[in-house]
Amino acid sequence: AQSVTQPDIHITVSEGASLELRCNYSYGATPYLFWYVQSPGQGLQLLLKYFSGDTLVQGIKGFEAEFKRSQSSFNLRKPSVHWSDAAEYFCAVGGGATNKLIFGTGTLLAVQP
Amino acid sequence: GAVVSQHPSWVICKSGTSVKIECRSLDFQATTMFWYRQFPKQSLMLMATSNEGSKATYEQGVEKDKFLINHASLTLSTLTVTSAHPEDSSFYICSARPPGAGELFFGEGSRLTVL
């Protein structure tokens, strides 16, 4: 079955600290992987995506993610978190002609001053 | 990036009434749009795929007669929640993929509250 798991429901980090949000997926074919961010009451904004090629992808706002096929993971990282990064982060997997996305349950990030 | 816009951003209605939510692709044509539903503090669940000029494809467990989808043009898809009840209260988000792009772009979402 196709699925996305985000093990951490809620994470709190201090401003300036590094961040890693975990994402594991189960997908029958070559996955297209995405990270989206959602602020309260807002739609989703794409942070970064992986389709093929270099397994370390750079995104907006200083985020990066690494695709590890052997671990079926696509963890999101940022070296230094800013207070404005507080939001909910969703990992998603998709592929094929329909491009339907399967989302993880999200990780809510809180940033302490 | 591409822009997808939804209207209204929020709507409150009485139980038993119907509510229409619009999803527009502002700077590209979309033959396919996707409607998601998000419950509070939960993830997004795909409800249906809206296909321009043809019937929508609904995910398992989604009532076709409850959630009517119309994709009448290449830039507009509508979701109508018919005979709404309090359990239909949710955040509805649409998305579309511009031609040649690999990712989906999402609208701002529409929060429906049924009293």
mmCIF file of C-alpha atoms in Angstrom:
data_model
loop_
_atom_site.group_PDB
_atom_site.id
_atom_site.type_symbol
_atom_site.label_atom_id
_atom_site.label_comp_id
_atom_site.label_asym_id
_atom_site.label_seq_id
_atom_site.Cartn_x
_atom_site.Cartn_y
_atom_site.Cartn_z
ATOM 1 C CA ALA A 1 0.000 0.000 0.000
ATOM 2 C CA GLN A 2 1.115 3.515 -0.697
ATOM 3 C CA SER A 3 1.678 5.594 2.393
ATOM 4 C CA VAL A 4 3.700 8.343 3.972
ATOM 5 C CA THR A 5 4.746 8.344 7.600
ATOM 6 C CA GLN A 6 5.859 11.371 9.539
ATOM 7 C CA PRO A 7 6.770 9.963 12.944
ATOM 8 C CA ASP A 8 6.965 13.291 14.732
ATOM 9 C CA ILE A 9 3.624 14.962 15.299
ATOM 10 C CA HIS A 10 5.055 17.962 17.094
ATOM 11 C CA ILE A 11 8.617 19.296 17.324
ATOM 12 C CA THR A 12 9.920 22.285 19.239
ATOM 13 C CA VAL A 13 13.316 23.780 18.480
ATOM 14 C CA SER A 14 15.104 26.898 19.578
ATOM 15 C CA GLU A 15 15.657 29.671 17.098
ATOM 16 C CA GLY A 16 19.025 29.214 15.455
ATOM 17 C CA ALA A 17 19.123 25.489 16.112
ATOM 18 C CA SER A 18 19.222 22.911 13.374
ATOM 19 C CA LEU A 19 16.138 21.014 12.298
ATOM 20 C CA GLU A 20 15.392 17.630 10.824
ATOM 21 C CA LEU A 21 11.879 16.448 10.058
ATOM 22 C CA ARG A 22 11.503 12.793 9.257
ATOM 23 C CA CYS A 23 9.548 11.262 6.422
ATOM 24 C CA ASN A 24 9.280 7.643 5.376
ATOM 25 C CA TYR A 25 7.265 6.406 2.454
ATOM 26 C CA SER A 26 5.941 3.253 0.925
ATOM 27 C CA TYR A 27 5.383 3.411 -2.808
ATOM 28 C CA GLY A 28 5.279 0.729 -5.452
ATOM 29 C CA ALA A 29 7.005 2.643 -8.211
ATOM 30 C CA THR A 30 9.691 5.300 -8.436
ATOM 31 C CA PRO A 31 8.409 7.995 -6.139
ATOM 32 C CA TYR A 32 8.135 11.679 -6.668
ATOM 33 C CA LEU A 33 8.666 13.227 -3.250
ATOM 34 C CA PHE A 34 7.629 16.597 -1.936
ATOM 35 C CA TRP A 35 7.725 18.725 1.157
ATOM 36 C CA TYR A 36 5.045 21.339 1.645
ATOM 37 C CA VAL A 37 4.602 23.900 4.396
ATOM 38 C CA GLN A 38 1.272 25.187 5.676
ATOM 39 C CA SER A 39 0.713 28.204 7.896
ATOM 40 C CA PRO A 40 -2.466 28.265 9.984
ATOM 41 C CA GLY A 41 -5.570 28.638 7.852
ATOM 42 C CA GLN A 42 -3.548 28.799 4.663
ATOM 43 C CA GLY A 43 -2.968 26.606 1.666
ATOM 44 C CA LEU A 44 0.202 24.662 1.029
ATOM 45 C CA GLN A 45 3.442 26.048 -0.288
ATOM 46 C CA LEU A 46 5.980 23.806 -1.950
ATOM 47 C CA LEU A 47 9.359 23.798 -0.224
ATOM 48 C CA LEU A 48 11.146 21.344 -2.458
ATOM 49 C CA LYS A 49 10.714 18.265 -4.591
ATOM 50 C CA TYR A 50 12.633 15.224 -5.733
ATOM 51 C CA PHE A 51 12.016 13.508 -9.038
ATOM 52 C CA SER A 52 15.371 12.047 -9.993
ATOM 53 C CA GLY A 53 19.083 12.800 -10.080
ATOM 54 C CA ASP A 54 20.991 14.249 -7.173
ATOM 55 C CA THR A 55 19.514 12.827 -4.012
ATOM 56 C CA LEU A 56 20.175 16.000 -2.023
ATOM 57 C CA VAL A 57 17.749 18.658 -3.118
ATOM 58 C CA GLN A 58 17.688 22.295 -2.195
ATOM 59 C CA GLY A 59 14.492 24.186 -1.635
ATOM 60 C CA ILE A 60 13.256 27.591 -0.700
ATOM 61 C CA LYS A 61 13.805 29.311 2.624
ATOM 62 C CA GLY A 62 17.085 27.463 3.233
ATOM 63 C CA PHE A 63 15.544 24.000 3.424
ATOM 64 C CA GLU A 64 17.039 20.871 1.934
ATOM 65 C CA ALA A 65 16.048 17.222 1.854
ATOM 66 C CA GLU A 66 17.855 14.005 1.105
ATOM 67 C CA PHE A 67 16.315 11.063 -0.690
ATOM 68 C CA LYS A 68 17.563 7.747 0.627
ATOM 69 C CA ARG A 69 16.104 4.910 -1.387
ATOM 70 C CA SER A 70 17.544 2.203 0.861
ATOM 71 C CA GLN A 71 15.744 3.703 3.836
ATOM 72 C CA SER A 72 12.643 4.846 1.952
ATOM 73 C CA SER A 73 13.169 8.221 3.535
ATOM 74 C CA PHE A 74 13.069 11.850 2.492
ATOM 75 C CA ASN A 75 13.996 13.862 5.562
ATOM 76 C CA LEU A 76 13.804 17.625 5.573
ATOM 77 C CA ARG A 77 16.604 19.664 7.109
ATOM 78 C CA LYS A 78 17.504 23.230 7.858
ATOM 79 C CA PRO A 79 20.788 24.265 9.508
ATOM 80 C CA SER A 80 19.415 27.245 11.412
ATOM 81 C CA VAL A 81 15.739 27.692 12.158
ATOM 82 C CA HIS A 82 14.062 31.094 12.165
ATOM 83 C CA TRP A 83 10.952 32.012 14.152
ATOM 84 C CA SER A 84 9.083 32.437 10.879
ATOM 85 C CA ASP A 85 9.585 28.742 10.141
ATOM 86 C CA ALA A 86 6.957 27.831 12.722
ATOM 87 C CA ALA A 87 4.259 26.060 10.712
ATOM 88 C CA GLU A 88 3.056 22.611 9.791
ATOM 89 C CA TYR A 89 5.139 20.575 7.392
ATOM 90 C CA PHE A 90 3.789 17.843 5.163
ATOM 91 C CA CYS A 91 5.714 15.216 3.296
ATOM 92 C CA ALA A 92 3.989 13.804 0.223
ATOM 93 C CA VAL A 93 4.603 11.140 -2.385
ATOM 94 C CA GLY A 94 3.178 10.819 -5.831
ATOM 95 C CA GLY A 95 3.897 9.612 -9.288
ATOM 96 C CA GLY A 96 2.416 8.434 -12.486
ATOM 97 C CA ALA A 97 0.161 10.192 -14.880
ATOM 98 C CA THR A 98 -2.461 11.233 -12.390
ATOM 99 C CA ASN A 99 -0.111 13.028 -10.056
ATOM 100 C CA LYS A 100 -2.297 12.371 -7.074
ATOM 101 C CA LEU A 101 -0.406 13.037 -3.892
ATOM 102 C CA ILE A 102 -0.459 10.995 -0.720
ATOM 103 C CA PHE A 103 0.289 13.094 2.303
ATOM 104 C CA GLY A 104 1.788 12.278 5.656
ATOM 105 C CA THR A 105 0.015 13.371 8.797
ATOM 106 C CA GLY A 106 2.205 16.400 9.165
ATOM 107 C CA THR A 107 4.703 17.697 11.711
ATOM 108 C CA LEU A 108 3.879 20.830 13.614
ATOM 109 C CA LEU A 109 6.998 22.888 14.218
ATOM 110 C CA ALA A 110 7.219 25.343 17.081
ATOM 111 C CA VAL A 111 10.191 27.672 17.393
ATOM 112 C CA GLN A 112 11.286 28.944 20.780
ATOM 113 C CA PRO A 113 12.984 32.327 21.066
ATOM 114 C CA GLY B 1 5.262 29.856 -9.468
ATOM 115 C CA ALA B 2 1.824 29.080 -10.777
ATOM 116 C CA VAL B 3 -1.196 30.482 -8.983
ATOM 117 C CA VAL B 4 -4.247 28.589 -7.886
ATOM 118 C CA SER B 5 -6.968 30.555 -6.178
ATOM 119 C CA GLN B 6 -10.019 29.473 -4.225
ATOM 120 C CA HIS B 7 -13.168 31.319 -3.332
ATOM 121 C CA PRO B 8 -14.565 31.801 -0.791
ATOM 122 C CA SER B 9 -11.822 31.597 1.802
ATOM 123 C CA TRP B 10 -14.363 30.819 4.449
ATOM 124 C CA VAL B 11 -18.085 30.218 4.517
ATOM 125 C CA ILE B 12 -20.640 29.583 7.226
ATOM 126 C CA CYS B 13 -23.926 27.990 6.298
ATOM 127 C CA LYS B 14 -26.970 26.436 7.889
ATOM 128 C CA SER B 15 -27.436 22.702 7.983
ATOM 129 C CA GLY B 16 -29.279 21.456 4.921
ATOM 130 C CA THR B 17 -28.106 24.148 2.556
ATOM 131 C CA SER B 18 -25.642 23.735 -0.299
ATOM 132 C CA VAL B 19 -22.334 25.511 -0.637
ATOM 133 C CA LYS B 20 -20.214 26.020 -3.744
ATOM 134 C CA ILE B 21 -16.435 26.457 -3.632
ATOM 135 C CA GLU B 22 -14.544 27.621 -6.689
ATOM 136 C CA CYS B 23 -11.002 26.739 -7.671
ATOM 137 C CA ARG B 24 -9.297 28.680 -10.429
ATOM 138 C CA SER B 25 -5.940 28.349 -12.092
ATOM 139 C CA LEU B 26 -5.034 31.958 -12.725
ATOM 140 C CA ASP B 27 -2.075 31.736 -15.064
ATOM 141 C CA PHE B 28 -2.298 28.309 -16.628
ATOM 142 C CA GLN B 29 -4.791 25.858 -18.006
ATOM 143 C CA ALA B 30 -5.521 22.760 -16.012
ATOM 144 C CA THR B 31 -7.273 19.774 -17.495
ATOM 145 C CA THR B 32 -7.124 18.132 -14.100
ATOM 146 C CA MET B 33 -7.617 19.558 -10.652
ATOM 147 C CA PHE B 34 -7.616 17.800 -7.311
ATOM 148 C CA TRP B 35 -9.828 18.398 -4.309
ATOM 149 C CA TYR B 36 -8.518 17.627 -0.857
ATOM 150 C CA ARG B 37 -10.152 17.771 2.536
ATOM 151 C CA GLN B 38 -8.324 18.501 5.753
ATOM 152 C CA PHE B 39 -9.769 17.911 9.195
ATOM 153 C CA PRO B 40 -8.398 19.926 12.120
ATOM 154 C CA LYS B 41 -4.893 18.897 13.021
ATOM 155 C CA GLN B 42 -4.928 16.166 10.402
ATOM 156 C CA SER B 43 -3.438 15.592 7.013
ATOM 157 C CA LEU B 44 -4.949 16.185 3.625
ATOM 158 C CA MET B 45 -7.122 13.481 2.166
ATOM 159 C CA LEU B 46 -7.747 13.359 -1.558
ATOM 160 C CA MET B 47 -11.457 13.496 -2.237
ATOM 161 C CA ALA B 48 -11.655 13.513 -5.993
ATOM 162 C CA THR B 49 -9.949 14.302 -9.258
ATOM 163 C CA SER B 50 -11.739 16.869 -11.355
ATOM 164 C CA ASN B 51 -11.470 16.314 -15.103
ATOM 165 C CA GLU B 52 -12.249 19.084 -17.582
ATOM 166 C CA GLY B 53 -15.169 18.140 -19.767
ATOM 167 C CA SER B 54 -15.854 14.831 -18.107
ATOM 168 C CA LYS B 55 -16.956 13.286 -14.846
ATOM 169 C CA ALA B 56 -14.877 13.583 -11.740
ATOM 170 C CA THR B 57 -13.137 10.572 -10.298
ATOM 171 C CA TYR B 58 -13.927 10.074 -6.648
ATOM 172 C CA GLU B 59 -11.798 8.357 -4.048
ATOM 173 C CA GLN B 60 -13.183 5.414 -2.181
ATOM 174 C CA GLY B 61 -15.553 6.429 0.554
ATOM 175 C CA VAL B 62 -16.346 9.871 -0.855
ATOM 176 C CA GLU B 63 -20.023 10.387 -1.604
ATOM 177 C CA LYS B 64 -20.474 11.545 -5.168
ATOM 178 C CA ASP B 65 -23.933 12.927 -4.520
ATOM 179 C CA LYS B 66 -22.756 14.831 -1.477
ATOM 180 C CA PHE B 67 -19.715 16.425 -3.084
ATOM 181 C CA LEU B 68 -20.565 17.503 -6.616
ATOM 182 C CA ILE B 69 -17.626 18.459 -8.779
ATOM 183 C CA ASN B 70 -17.847 20.333 -12.046
ATOM 184 C CA HIS B 71 -14.848 21.182 -14.217
ATOM 185 C CA ALA B 72 -16.501 23.194 -16.944
ATOM 186 C CA SER B 73 -13.465 25.055 -18.235
ATOM 187 C CA LEU B 74 -9.705 24.720 -18.294
ATOM 188 C CA THR B 75 -9.319 27.220 -15.485
ATOM 189 C CA LEU B 76 -12.246 26.515 -13.194
ATOM 190 C CA SER B 77 -13.377 23.616 -11.068
ATOM 191 C CA THR B 78 -16.177 23.836 -8.525
ATOM 192 C CA LEU B 79 -16.981 21.717 -5.504
ATOM 193 C CA THR B 80 -20.543 21.853 -4.245
ATOM 194 C CA VAL B 81 -21.296 20.427 -0.846
ATOM 195 C CA THR B 82 -24.947 19.507 -1.045
ATOM 196 C CA SER B 83 -27.292 19.400 1.919
ATOM 197 C CA ALA B 84 -24.422 20.261 4.192
ATOM 198 C CA HIS B 85 -24.321 18.960 7.744
ATOM 199 C CA PRO B 86 -22.031 19.836 10.645
ATOM 200 C CA GLU B 87 -19.830 16.814 9.926
ATOM 201 C CA ASP B 88 -19.037 18.357 6.528
ATOM 202 C CA SER B 89 -17.319 21.234 8.290
ATOM 203 C CA SER B 90 -13.728 21.127 7.186
ATOM 204 C CA PHE B 91 -10.946 22.843 5.272
ATOM 205 C CA TYR B 92 -11.194 22.124 1.565
ATOM 206 C CA ILE B 93 -8.137 22.674 -0.623
ATOM 207 C CA CYS B 94 -7.825 22.371 -4.372
ATOM 208 C CA SER B 95 -4.705 21.882 -6.420
ATOM 209 C CA ALA B 96 -3.613 21.758 -10.020
ATOM 210 C CA ARG B 97 -0.508 21.006 -12.010
ATOM 211 C CA PRO B 98 0.599 23.382 -14.784
ATOM 212 C CA PRO B 99 1.559 21.736 -18.073
ATOM 213 C CA GLY B 100 5.164 20.617 -17.942
ATOM 214 C CA ALA B 101 5.464 21.089 -14.208
ATOM 215 C CA GLY B 102 6.065 18.187 -11.903
ATOM 216 C CA GLU B 103 4.480 19.538 -8.788
ATOM 217 C CA LEU B 104 1.013 20.491 -7.706
ATOM 218 C CA PHE B 105 0.165 24.031 -6.747
ATOM 219 C CA PHE B 106 -2.426 24.526 -4.067
ATOM 220 C CA GLY B 107 -5.106 27.065 -3.486
ATOM 221 C CA GLU B 108 -5.425 28.996 -0.252
ATOM 222 C CA GLY B 109 -8.113 26.678 1.008
ATOM 223 C CA SER B 110 -11.741 27.231 1.918
ATOM 224 C CA ARG B 111 -12.945 26.725 5.445
ATOM 225 C CA LEU B 112 -16.524 25.515 5.642
ATOM 226 C CA THR B 113 -18.463 25.687 8.876
ATOM 227 C CA VAL B 114 -21.924 24.165 8.920
ATOM 228 C CA LEU B 115 -24.110 25.230 11.815
#
